[in-house]
Tab-separated table of C-alpha atoms in Angstrom:
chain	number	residue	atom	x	y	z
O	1332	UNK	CA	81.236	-83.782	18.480
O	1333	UNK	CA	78.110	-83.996	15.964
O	1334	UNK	CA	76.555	-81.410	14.656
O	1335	UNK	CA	72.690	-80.772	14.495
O	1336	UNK	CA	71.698	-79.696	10.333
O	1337	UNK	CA	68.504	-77.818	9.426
O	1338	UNK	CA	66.141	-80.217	8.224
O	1339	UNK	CA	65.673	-80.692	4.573
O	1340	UNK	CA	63.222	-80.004	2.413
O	1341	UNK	CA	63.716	-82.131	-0.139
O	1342	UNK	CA	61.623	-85.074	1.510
O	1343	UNK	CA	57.900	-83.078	1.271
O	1344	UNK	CA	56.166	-79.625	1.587
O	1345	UNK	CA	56.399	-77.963	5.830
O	1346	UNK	CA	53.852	-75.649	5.656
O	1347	UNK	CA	50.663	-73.493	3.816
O	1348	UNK	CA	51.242	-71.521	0.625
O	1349	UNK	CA	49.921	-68.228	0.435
O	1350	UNK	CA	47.897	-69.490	-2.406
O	1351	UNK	CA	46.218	-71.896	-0.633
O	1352	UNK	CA	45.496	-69.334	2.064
O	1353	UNK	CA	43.711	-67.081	-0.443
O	1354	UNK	CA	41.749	-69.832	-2.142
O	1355	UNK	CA	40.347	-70.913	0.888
O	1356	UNK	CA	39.843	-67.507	1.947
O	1357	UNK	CA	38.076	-66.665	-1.303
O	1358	UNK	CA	35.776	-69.939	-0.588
O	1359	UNK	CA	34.897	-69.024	2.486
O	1360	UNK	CA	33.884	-64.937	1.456
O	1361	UNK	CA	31.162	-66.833	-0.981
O	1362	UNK	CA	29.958	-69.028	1.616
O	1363	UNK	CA	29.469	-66.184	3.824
O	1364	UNK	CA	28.017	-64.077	1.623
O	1365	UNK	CA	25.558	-66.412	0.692
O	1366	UNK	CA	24.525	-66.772	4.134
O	1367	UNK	CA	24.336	-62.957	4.432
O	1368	UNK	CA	21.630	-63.416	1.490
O	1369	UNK	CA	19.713	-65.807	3.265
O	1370	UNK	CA	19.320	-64.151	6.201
O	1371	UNK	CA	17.851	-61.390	4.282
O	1372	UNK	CA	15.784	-64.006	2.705
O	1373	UNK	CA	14.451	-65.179	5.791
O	1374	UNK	CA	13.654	-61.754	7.369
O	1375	UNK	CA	11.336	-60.638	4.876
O	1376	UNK	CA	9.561	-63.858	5.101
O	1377	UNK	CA	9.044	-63.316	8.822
O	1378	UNK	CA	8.155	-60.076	8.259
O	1379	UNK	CA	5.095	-61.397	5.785
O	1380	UNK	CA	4.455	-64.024	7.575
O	1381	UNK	CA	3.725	-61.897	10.850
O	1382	UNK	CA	1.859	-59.495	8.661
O	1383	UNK	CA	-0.578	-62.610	7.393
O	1384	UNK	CA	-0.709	-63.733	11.236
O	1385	UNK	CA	-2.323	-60.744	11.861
O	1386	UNK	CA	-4.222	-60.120	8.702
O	1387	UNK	CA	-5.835	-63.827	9.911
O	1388	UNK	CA	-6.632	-62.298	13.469
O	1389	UNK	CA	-8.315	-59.467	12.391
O	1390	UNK	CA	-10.253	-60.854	9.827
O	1391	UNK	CA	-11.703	-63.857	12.413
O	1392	UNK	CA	-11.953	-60.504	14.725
O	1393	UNK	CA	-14.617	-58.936	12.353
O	1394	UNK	CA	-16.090	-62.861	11.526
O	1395	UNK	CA	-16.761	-63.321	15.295
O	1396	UNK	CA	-18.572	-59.453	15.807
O	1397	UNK	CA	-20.833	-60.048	12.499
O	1398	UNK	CA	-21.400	-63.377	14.071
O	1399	UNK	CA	-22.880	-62.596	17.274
O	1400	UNK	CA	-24.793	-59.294	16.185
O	1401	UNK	CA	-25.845	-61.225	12.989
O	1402	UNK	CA	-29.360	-59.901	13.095
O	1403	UNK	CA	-27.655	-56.644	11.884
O	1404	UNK	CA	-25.060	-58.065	9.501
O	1405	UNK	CA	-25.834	-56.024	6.909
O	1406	UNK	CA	-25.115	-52.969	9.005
O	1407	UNK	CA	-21.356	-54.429	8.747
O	1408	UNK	CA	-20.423	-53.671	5.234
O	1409	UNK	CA	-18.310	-51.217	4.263
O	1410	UNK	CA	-18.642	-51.115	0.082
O	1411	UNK	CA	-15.679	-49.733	-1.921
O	1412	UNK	CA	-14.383	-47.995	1.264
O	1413	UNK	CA	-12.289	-49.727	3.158
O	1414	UNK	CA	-11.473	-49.659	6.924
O	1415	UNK	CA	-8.282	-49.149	8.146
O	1416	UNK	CA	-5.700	-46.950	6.906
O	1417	UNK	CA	-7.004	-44.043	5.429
O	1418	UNK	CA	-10.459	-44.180	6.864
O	1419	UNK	CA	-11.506	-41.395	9.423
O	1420	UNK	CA	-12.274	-43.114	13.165
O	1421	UNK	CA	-13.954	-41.476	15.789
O	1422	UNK	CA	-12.200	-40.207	18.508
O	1423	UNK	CA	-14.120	-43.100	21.450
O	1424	UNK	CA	-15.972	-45.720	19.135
O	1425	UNK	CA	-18.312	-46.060	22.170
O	1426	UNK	CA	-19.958	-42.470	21.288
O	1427	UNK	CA	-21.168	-44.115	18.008
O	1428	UNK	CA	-25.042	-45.299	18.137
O	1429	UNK	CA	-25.189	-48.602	16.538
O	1430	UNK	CA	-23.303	-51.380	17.575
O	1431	UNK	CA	-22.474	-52.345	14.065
O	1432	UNK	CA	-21.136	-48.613	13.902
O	1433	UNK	CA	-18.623	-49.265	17.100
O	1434	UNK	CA	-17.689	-52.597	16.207
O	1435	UNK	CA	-16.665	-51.412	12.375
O	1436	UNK	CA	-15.023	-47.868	14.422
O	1437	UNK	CA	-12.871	-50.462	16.758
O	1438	UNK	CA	-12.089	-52.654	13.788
O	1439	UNK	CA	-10.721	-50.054	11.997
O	1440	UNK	CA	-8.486	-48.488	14.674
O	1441	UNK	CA	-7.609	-52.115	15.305
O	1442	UNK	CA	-6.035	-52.783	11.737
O	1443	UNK	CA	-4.353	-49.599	11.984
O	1444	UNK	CA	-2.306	-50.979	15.210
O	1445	UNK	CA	-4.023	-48.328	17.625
O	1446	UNK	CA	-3.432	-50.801	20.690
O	1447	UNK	CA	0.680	-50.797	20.293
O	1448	UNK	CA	2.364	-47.507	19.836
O	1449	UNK	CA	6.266	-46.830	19.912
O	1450	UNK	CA	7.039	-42.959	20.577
O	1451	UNK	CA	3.675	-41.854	20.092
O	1452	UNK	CA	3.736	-43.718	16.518
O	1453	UNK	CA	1.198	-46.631	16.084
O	1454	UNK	CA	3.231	-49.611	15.228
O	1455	UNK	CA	1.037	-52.872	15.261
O	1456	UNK	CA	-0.365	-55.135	12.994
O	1457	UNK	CA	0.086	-55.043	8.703
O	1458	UNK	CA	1.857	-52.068	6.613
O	1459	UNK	CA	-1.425	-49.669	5.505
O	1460	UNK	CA	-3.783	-52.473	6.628
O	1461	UNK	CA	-7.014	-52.040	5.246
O	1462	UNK	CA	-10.215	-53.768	5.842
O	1463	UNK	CA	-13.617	-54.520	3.759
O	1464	UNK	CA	-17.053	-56.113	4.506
O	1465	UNK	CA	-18.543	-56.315	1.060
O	1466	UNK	CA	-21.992	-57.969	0.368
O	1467	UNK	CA	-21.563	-61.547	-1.090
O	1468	UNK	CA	-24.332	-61.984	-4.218
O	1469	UNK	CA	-26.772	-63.984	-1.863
O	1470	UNK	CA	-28.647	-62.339	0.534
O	1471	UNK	CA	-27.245	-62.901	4.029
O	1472	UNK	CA	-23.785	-64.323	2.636
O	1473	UNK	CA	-20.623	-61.446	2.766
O	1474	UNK	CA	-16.977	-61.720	1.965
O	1475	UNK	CA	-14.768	-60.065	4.535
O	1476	UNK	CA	-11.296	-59.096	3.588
O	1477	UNK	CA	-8.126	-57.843	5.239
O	1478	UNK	CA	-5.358	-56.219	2.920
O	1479	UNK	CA	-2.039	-54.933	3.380
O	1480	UNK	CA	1.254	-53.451	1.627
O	1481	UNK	CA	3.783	-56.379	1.453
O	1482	UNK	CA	7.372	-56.035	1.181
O	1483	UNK	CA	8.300	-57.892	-2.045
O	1484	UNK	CA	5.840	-57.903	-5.302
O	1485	UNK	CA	3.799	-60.590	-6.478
O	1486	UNK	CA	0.826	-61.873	-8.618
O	1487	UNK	CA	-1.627	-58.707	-7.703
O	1488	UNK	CA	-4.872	-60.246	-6.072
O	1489	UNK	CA	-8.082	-60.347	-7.938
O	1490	UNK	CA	-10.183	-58.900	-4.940
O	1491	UNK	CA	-11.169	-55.045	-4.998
O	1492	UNK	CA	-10.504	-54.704	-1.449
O	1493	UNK	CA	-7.869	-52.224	-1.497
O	1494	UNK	CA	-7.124	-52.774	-5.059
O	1495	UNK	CA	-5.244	-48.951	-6.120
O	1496	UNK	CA	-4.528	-48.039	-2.482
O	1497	UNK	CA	-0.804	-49.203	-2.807
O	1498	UNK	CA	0.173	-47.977	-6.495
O	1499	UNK	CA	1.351	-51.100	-7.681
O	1500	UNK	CA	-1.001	-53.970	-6.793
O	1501	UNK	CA	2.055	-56.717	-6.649
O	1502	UNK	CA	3.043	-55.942	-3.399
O	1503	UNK	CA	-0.738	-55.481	-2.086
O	1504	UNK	CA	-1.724	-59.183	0.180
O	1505	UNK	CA	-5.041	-60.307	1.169
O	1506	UNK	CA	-6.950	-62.641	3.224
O	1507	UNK	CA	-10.562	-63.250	2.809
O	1508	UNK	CA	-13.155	-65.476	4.667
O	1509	UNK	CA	-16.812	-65.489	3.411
O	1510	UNK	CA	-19.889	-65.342	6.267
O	1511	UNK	CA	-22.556	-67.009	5.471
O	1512	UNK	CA	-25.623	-65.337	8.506
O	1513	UNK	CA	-28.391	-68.087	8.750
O	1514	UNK	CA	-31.881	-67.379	8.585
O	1515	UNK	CA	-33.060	-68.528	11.502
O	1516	UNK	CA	-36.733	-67.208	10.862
O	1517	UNK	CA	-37.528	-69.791	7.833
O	1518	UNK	CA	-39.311	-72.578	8.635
């Protein structure tokens, strides 16, 4: 009868160390953890980037109302006070007398995120989203501007729109669009 002996080691390794196992282990935690980083990475840039999205609609929202009541574009500007968070709205912008005065009242409550509330709590567009219409220089020429807080600091801007309103000016982000009104009565 034969007997059956345990294999032998002696011809190569059968298995893992447990220092293997923790090297690869420790590997993999830095991997991970650099992903973990990223992803925070890339959330705040979605977060700014949706915030300029809609900095960019609501400045070619106050472009497009200057344009077609442009007879009146002056009416429009706003000066060192700023629309938007922090400015006092009517109650129904339709009450107000001049259209300039509605369109600058809906703008306003527009920046602020009035049209998308969650719990009573308005919730839309930019962090304290302010707004300016400022006169350009020229006659009939004015720089529109839409700023808001973002979440990581910066170079500040140079523009005064805003410019205070968020304590440290690093984390303040504009967009700005000049509007040039033609004068359509020159020969």
């Amino acid at each position: 009868m034969t007997r059956l002996r345990a294999p032998s080691l002696r011809f190569g390794q059968q298995g893992v160390s447990l220092l293997e196992v923790l090297i690869t282990m420790l590997i993999l935690s830095f991997g991970l953890l650099g992903l973990a980083g990223l992803q925070a990475r890339a959330m705040t840039a979605e977060m700014e980037s949706y915030q300029r999205g809609q900095a960019i609609v609501m400045l070619q929202d106050m472009v497009d109302r200057m344009s077609s009541n442009s007879g009146n574009a002056a009416s429009y500007e706003t000066g060192a006070t700023p629309m938007g968070t922090g400015a006092t709205d009517a109650a129904d912008c339709t009450t107000l007398g001049t259209r300039a005065a509605k369109d600058l009242c809906e703008w306003s409550k527009a920046i602020k995120g009035s049209s998308e509330n969650k719990s009573g709590s308005k919730v839309g567009a930019m962090i304290d989203g302010r707004g300016c219409v400022e006169a350009g220089g020229v006659s009939n020429v004015f720089v529109i501007s839409v700023v808001w807080k973002g979440k990581t600091a910066t170079v500040a801007p140079s523009s005064t729109c805003g410019q205070g309103d968020y304590g440290d000016d690093t984390t303040r982000r504009i967009v700005t669009t000049t509007l040039t009104i033609p004068n359509l009565s020159a020969n």
